[in-house]
Coordinates of C-alpha atoms and ligand atoms in Angstrom, one line a residue:
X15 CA 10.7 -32.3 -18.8
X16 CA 12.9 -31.1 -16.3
X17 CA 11.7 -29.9 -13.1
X18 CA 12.0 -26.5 -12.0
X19 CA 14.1 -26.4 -8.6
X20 CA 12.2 -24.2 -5.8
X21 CA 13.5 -23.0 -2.7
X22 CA 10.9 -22.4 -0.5
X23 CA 11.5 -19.7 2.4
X24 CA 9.7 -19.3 6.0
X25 CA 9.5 -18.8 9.5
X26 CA 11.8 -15.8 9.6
X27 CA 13.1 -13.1 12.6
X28 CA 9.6 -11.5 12.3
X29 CA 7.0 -11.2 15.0
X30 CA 4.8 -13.3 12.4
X31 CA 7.4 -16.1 12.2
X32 CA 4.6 -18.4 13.3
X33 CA 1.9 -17.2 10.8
X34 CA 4.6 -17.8 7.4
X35 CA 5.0 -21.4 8.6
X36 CA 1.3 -22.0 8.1
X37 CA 1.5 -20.0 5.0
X38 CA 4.3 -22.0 3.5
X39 CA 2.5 -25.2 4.6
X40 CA -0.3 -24.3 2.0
X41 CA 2.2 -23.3 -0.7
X42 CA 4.5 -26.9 -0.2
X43 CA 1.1 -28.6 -0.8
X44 CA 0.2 -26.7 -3.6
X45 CA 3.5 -27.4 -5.3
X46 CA 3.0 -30.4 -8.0
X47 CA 5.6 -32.8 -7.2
X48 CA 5.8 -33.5 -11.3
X49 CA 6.5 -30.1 -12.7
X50 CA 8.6 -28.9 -9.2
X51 CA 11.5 -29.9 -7.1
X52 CA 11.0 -28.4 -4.1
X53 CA 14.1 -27.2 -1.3
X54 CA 13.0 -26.1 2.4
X55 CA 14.7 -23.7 3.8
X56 CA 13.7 -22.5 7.0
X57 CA 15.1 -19.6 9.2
X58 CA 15.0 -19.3 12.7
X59 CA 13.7 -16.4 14.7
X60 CA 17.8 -15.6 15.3
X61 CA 18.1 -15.4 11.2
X62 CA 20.0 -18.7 10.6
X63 CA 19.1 -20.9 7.9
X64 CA 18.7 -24.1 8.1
X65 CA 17.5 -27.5 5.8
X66 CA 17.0 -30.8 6.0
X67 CA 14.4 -33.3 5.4
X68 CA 11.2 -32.2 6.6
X69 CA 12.5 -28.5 7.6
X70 CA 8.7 -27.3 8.1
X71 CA 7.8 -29.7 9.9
X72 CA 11.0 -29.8 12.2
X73 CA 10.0 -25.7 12.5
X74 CA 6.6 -26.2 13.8
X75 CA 8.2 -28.5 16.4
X76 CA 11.0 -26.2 17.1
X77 CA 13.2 -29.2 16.8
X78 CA 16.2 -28.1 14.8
X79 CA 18.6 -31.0 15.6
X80 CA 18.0 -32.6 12.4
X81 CA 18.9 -29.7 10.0
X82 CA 21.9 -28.3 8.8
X83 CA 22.7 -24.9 7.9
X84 CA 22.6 -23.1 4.7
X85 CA 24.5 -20.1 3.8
X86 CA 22.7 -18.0 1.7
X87 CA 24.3 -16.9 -1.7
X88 CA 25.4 -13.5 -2.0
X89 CA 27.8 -13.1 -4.8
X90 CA 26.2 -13.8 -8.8
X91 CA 29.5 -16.2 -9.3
X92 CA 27.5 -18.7 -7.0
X93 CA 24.3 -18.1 -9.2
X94 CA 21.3 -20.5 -8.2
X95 CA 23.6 -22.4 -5.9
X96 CA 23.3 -23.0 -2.0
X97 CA 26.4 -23.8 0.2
X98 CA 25.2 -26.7 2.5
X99 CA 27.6 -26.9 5.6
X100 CA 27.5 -30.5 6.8
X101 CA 29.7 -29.8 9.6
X102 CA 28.5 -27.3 12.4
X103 CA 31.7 -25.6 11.9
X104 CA 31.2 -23.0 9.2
X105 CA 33.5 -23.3 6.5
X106 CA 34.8 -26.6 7.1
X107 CA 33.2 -28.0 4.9
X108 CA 30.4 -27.0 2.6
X109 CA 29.1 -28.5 -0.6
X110 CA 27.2 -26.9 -3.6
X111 CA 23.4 -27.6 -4.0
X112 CA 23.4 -26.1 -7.3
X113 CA 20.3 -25.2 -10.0
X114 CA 17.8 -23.0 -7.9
X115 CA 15.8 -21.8 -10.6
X116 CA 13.6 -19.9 -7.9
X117 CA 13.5 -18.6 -4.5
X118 CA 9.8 -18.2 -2.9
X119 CA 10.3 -16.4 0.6
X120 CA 7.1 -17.3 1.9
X121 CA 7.7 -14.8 5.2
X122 CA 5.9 -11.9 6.6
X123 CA 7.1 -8.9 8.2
X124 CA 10.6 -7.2 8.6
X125 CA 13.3 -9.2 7.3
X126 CA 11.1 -10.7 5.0
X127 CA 8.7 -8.7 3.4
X128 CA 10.8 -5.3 3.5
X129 CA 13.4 -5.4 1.0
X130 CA 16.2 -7.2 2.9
X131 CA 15.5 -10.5 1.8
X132 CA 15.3 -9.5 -1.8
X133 CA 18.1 -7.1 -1.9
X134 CA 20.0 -10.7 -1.0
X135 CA 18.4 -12.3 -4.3
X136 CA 19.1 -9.1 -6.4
X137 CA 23.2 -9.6 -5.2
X138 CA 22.6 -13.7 -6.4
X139 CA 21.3 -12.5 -9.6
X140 CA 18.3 -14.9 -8.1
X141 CA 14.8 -15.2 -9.6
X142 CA 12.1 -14.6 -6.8
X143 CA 8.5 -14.4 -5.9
X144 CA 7.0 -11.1 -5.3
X145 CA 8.4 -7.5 -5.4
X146 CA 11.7 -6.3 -5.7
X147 CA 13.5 -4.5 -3.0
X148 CA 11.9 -0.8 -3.2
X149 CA 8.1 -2.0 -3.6
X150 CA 9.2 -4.2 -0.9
X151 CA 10.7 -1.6 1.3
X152 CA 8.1 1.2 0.4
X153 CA 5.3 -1.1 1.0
X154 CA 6.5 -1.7 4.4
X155 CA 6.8 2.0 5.1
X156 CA 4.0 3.3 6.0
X157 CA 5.4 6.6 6.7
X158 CA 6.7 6.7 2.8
X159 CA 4.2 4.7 1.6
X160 CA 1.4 7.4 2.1
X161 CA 3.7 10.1 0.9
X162 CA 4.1 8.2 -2.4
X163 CA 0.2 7.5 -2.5
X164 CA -0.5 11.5 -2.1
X165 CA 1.7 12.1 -4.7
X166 CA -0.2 9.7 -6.9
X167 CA -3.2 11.1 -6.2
X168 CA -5.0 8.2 -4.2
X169 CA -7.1 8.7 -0.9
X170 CA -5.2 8.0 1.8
X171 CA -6.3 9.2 5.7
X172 CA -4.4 12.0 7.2
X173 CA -1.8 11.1 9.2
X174 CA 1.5 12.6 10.8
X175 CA 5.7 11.3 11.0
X176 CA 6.6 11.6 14.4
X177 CA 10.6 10.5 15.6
X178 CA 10.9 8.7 18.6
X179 CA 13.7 11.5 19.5
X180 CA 10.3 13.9 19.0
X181 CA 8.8 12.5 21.6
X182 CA 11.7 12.0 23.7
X183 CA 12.6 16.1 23.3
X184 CA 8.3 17.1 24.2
X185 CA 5.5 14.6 23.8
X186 CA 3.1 17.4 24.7
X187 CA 4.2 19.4 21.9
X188 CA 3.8 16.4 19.8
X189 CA 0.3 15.7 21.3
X190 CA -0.5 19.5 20.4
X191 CA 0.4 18.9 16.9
X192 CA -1.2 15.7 16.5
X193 CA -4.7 17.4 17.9
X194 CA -4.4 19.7 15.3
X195 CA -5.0 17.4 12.8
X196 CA -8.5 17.3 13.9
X197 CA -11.2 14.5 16.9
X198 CA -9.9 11.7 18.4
X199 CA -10.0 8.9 17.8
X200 CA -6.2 8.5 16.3
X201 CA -4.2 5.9 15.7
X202 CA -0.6 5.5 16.8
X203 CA 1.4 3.0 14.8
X204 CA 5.5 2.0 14.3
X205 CA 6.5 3.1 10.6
X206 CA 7.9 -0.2 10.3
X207 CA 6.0 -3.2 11.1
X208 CA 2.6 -5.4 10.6
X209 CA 0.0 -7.8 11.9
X210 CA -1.1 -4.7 14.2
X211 CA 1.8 -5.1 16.5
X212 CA 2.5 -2.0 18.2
X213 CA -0.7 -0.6 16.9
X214 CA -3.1 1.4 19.4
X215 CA -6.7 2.9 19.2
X216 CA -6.6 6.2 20.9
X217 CA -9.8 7.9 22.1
X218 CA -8.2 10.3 24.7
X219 CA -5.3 12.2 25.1
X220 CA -3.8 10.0 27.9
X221 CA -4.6 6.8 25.3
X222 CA -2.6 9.1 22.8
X223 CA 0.5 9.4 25.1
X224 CA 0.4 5.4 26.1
X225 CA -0.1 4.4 22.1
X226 CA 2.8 6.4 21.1
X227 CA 5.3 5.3 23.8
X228 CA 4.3 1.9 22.9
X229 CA 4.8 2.6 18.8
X230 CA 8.1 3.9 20.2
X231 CA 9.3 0.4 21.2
X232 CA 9.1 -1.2 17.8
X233 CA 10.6 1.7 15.8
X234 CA 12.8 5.2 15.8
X235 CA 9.7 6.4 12.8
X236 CA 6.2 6.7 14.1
X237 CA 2.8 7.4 12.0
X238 CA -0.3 8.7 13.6
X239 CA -3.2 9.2 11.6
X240 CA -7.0 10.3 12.0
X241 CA -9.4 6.9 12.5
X242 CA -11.2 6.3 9.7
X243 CA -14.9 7.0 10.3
X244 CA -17.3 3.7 10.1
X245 CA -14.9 2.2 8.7
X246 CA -15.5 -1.2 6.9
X247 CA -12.2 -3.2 5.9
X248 CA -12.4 -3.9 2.2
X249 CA -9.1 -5.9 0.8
X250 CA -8.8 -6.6 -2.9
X251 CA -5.9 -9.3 -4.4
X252 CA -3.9 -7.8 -6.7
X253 CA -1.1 -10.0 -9.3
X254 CA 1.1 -9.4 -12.2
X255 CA 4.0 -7.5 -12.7
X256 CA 4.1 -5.0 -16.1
X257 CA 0.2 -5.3 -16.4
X258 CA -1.2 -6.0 -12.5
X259 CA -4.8 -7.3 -12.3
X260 CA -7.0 -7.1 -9.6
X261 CA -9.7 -9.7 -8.0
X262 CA -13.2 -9.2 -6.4
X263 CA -13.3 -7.4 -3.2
X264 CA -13.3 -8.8 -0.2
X265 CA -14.8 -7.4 3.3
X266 CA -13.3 -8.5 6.7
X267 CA -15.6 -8.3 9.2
X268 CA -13.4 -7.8 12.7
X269 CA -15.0 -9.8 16.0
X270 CA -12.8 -7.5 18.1
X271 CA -12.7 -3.4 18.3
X272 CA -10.3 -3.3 15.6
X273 CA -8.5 -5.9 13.0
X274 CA -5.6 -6.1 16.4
X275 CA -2.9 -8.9 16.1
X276 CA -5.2 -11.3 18.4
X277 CA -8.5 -11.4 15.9
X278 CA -5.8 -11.7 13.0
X279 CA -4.5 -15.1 14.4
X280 CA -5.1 -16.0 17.9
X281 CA -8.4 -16.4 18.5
X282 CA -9.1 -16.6 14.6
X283 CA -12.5 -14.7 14.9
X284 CA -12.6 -12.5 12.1
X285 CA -14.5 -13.4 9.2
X286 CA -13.9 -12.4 5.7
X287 CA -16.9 -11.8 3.5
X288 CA -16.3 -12.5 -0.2
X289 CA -17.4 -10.6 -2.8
X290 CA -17.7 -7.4 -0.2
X291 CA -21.3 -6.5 -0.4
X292 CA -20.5 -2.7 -2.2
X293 CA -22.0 -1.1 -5.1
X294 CA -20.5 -2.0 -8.6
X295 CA -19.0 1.9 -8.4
X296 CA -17.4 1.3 -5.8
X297 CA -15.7 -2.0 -5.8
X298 CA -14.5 -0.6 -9.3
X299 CA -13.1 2.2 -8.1
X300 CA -11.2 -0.1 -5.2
X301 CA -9.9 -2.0 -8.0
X302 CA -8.8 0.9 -9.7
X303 CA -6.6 2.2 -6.9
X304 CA -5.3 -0.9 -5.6
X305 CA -3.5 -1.6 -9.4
X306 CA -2.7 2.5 -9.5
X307 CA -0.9 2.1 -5.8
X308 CA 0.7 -1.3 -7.2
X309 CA 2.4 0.3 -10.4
X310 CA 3.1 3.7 -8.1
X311 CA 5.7 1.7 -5.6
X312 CA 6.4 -0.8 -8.5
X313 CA 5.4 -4.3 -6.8
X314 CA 5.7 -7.4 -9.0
X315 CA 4.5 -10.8 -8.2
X316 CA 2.0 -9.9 -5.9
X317 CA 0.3 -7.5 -3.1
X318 CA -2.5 -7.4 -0.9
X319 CA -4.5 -3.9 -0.7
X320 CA -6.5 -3.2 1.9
X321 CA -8.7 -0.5 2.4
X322 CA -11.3 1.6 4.6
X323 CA -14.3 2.0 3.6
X324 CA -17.0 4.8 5.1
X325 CA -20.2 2.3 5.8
X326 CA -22.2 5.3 5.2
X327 CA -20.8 7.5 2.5
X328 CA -18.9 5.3 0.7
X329 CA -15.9 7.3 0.9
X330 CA -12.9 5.1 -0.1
X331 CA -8.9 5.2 1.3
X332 CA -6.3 2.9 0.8
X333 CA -4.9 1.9 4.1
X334 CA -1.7 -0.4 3.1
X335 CA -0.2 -2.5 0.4
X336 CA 1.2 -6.1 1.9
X337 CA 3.6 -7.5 -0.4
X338 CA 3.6 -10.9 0.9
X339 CA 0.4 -11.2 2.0
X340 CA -1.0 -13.7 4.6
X341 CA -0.9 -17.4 2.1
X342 CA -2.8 -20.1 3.9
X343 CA -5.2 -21.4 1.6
X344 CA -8.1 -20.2 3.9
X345 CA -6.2 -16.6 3.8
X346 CA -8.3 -13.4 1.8
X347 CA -5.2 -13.2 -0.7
X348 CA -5.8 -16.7 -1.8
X349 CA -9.2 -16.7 -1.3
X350 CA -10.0 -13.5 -3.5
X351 CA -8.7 -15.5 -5.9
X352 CA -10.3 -18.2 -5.4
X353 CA -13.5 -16.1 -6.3
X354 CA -11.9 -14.6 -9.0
X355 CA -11.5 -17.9 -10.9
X356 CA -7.8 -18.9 -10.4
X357 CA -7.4 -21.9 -7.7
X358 CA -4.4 -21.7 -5.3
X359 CA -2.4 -24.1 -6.9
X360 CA -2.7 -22.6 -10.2
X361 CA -2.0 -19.1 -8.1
X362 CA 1.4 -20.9 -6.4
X363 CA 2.5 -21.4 -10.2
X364 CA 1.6 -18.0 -12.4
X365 CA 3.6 -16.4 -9.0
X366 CA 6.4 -18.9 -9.9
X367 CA 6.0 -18.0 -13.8
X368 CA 5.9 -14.1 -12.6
X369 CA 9.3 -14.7 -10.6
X370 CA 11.1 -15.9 -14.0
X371 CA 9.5 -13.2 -16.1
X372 CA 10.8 -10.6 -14.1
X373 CA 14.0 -12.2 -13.6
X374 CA 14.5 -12.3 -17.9
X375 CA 13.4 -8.6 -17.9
X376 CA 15.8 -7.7 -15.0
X377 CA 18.5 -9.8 -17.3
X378 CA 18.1 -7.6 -20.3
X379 CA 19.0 -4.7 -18.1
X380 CA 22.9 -3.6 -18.5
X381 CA 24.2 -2.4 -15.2
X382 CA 27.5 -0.6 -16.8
X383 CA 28.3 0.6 -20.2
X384 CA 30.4 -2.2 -22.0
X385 CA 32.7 -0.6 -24.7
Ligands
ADP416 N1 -6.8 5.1 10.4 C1 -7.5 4.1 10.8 N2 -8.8 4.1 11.0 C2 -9.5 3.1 11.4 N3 -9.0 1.9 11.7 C3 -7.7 1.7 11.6 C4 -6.8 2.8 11.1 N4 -5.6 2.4 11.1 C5 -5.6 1.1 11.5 N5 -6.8 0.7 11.8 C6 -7.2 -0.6 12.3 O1 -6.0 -1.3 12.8 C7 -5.7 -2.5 12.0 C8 -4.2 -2.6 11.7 O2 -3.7 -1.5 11.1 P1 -2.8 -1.5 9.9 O3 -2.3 -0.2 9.5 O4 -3.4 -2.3 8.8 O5 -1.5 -2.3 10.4 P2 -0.8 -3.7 10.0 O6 0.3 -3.3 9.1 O7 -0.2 -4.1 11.3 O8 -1.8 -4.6 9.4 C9 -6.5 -2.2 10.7 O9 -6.8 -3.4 10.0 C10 -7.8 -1.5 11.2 O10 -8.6 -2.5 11.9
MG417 MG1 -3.2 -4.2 8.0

């Protein structure tokens, strides 16, 4: 039987450059060496792509000497192929790597996670893991993402679009507005971003003022919304693409005052809880939403939900889809799984069977009408 060729993708310009090279050091373990053939292909923090013999592990060393670059394919003509440059001078010389059957961006955040990367796979005509370039994009959003949620009928806290150029013109007009919405405490977050980067807890005005200057820095859209009262962080695995299925729940149980960047992966304190401790209704009912929100911005592959939960009424609201959710084999994604009855390795392949499903549908589509 012929191996399937995989090109696996981290590291990345993202802020969680760091956290996708542990994640793609789970998924290179997980891959079978008998059933796939397996390409690293790293990118640096500037976007350059690189591969070589050991790529990961010349990443986590920050060693890059021994890699060469790879120019990503843009044009269907070079379908499944990879130019390898073996001289540092672009175009001098470059030979084909041909037969990617497909790519598996194992990266997190913008640039990764938000449509770019796949829009480049869509212009290969390359199969790839996980969801195309609007679930990608929308799911990043969180400014459209909890429009397309309302629309869909699925409880979502109330929150507010602010432009940086709002604030720029009159915060205190901005602060007036946000107030409006109802107590403190708010939360102040950039549109476009993740692992709670850029993210503040605001209990005052003056901590209003301070968290949206700093959302300001990491993006021109801002989202404020009311904080969530009691809140208990539920997060459910969802995977499939047509007919999406959804794991257990699973509750994270913060060390810190919220789920901030540092808890996530610095000082590793958070501990997840698995099955979430919630009454049959209402674990249901998660479930429920988290496939509705999957189908409403069209994800494939995979997706992470994650939700609040009241710890006294119940009361459920989706927080945020992640389409490439945090993959270490010790991460909730995997791990729901896990409980659910599907081991990561057998995970790492139905997402690789999902890829090439998709890829045949997406090849029955005609783009033009041939006479
Ligand atoms: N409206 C809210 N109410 C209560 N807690 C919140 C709210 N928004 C964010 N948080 C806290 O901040 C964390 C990060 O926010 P989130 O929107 O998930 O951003 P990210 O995309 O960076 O993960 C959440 O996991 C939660 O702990
Ligand atoms: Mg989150």
């Amino acid at each position: 039987m012929k191996k399937l060729r995989v090109a696996v993708l981290f590291g990345g310009r993202s802020g969680e450059h760091d956290v996708s090279l542990m994640s793609a050091r789970s998924v290179l373990g997980a891959l079978d060496p008998q059933r796939y053939e397996v390409i690293q292909i790293g990118v640096t923090l500037d976007g350059n792509w690189l591969t070589g013999a050991n790529t990961l592990d010349a990443f986590d060393r920050k060693d890059f000497a021994s890699l060469t670059s790879v120019i990503p394919p843009t044009e269907p003509a070079a379908r499944q192929s990879l130019y390898i440059a073996r001289s540092t001078k672009m175009g001098d010389k470059l030979e084909t790597l041909s037969g990617v059957d497909v790519f598996f961006p194992v990266l997190h955040g913008p640039f990764g996670e938000d449509g770019t990367m796949q829009g480049l796979f869509e212009l290969a005509d390359a199969a790839y893991v996980g969801a195309g370039v609007a679930g990608s994009s929308v799911g990043m959003d969180k400014g459209i993402f909890k429009d397309v949620m309302r629309a869909n009928g699925i409880p979502i806290v109330e929150s507010m679009l602010i432009l940086r150029t709002d604030l720029e013109k009159n915060m205190n007009a901005v602060i007036e507005k946000i107030e409006k919405m109802g107590e403190y405490p708010f939360f102040a977050k950039p549109a476009n971003l993740g692992s709670s980067v850029g993210i503040s807890k605001c209990n005052s005005r003056s901590d209003l003022s301070e968290g949206l200057m700093e959302a300001a820095r990491f993006d021109r859209r801002l989202i404020v919304e009311k904080g969530a009262r009691n809140a208990r962080e539920i997060e459910v695995s969802v995977l499939g693409n047509e007919e999406p299925q959804a794991s257990v729940c699973g509750e994270v149980l913060p060390s810190r005052e919220f789920y901030s960047y540092e808890s996530k992966y610095i000082d590793g304190t958070s501990g997840l809880l698995i099955p979430a401790q919630l009454p049959a209704e209402v674990s249901d009912k998660i479930r429920e939403y988290a496939i509705r929100a999957y189908k409403a911005i069209d994800c494939a592959g995979m997706a992470r939900a994650d939700f609040f939960v009241d710890g006294k009424t119940n009361q459920i609201y989706l927080n945020e889809l992640n389409t490439l959710p945090g993959f270490t084999s010790i991460s909730m994604y995997p791990k729901l799984w896990q409980a659910s009855g599907l081991t990561y390795p057998q995970l790492v392949d139905r997402l690789i069977g999902l890829a090439l499903e998709r890829k045949a549908q997406r090849d029955r589509t005609e783009h033009r009408r041939t006479m």
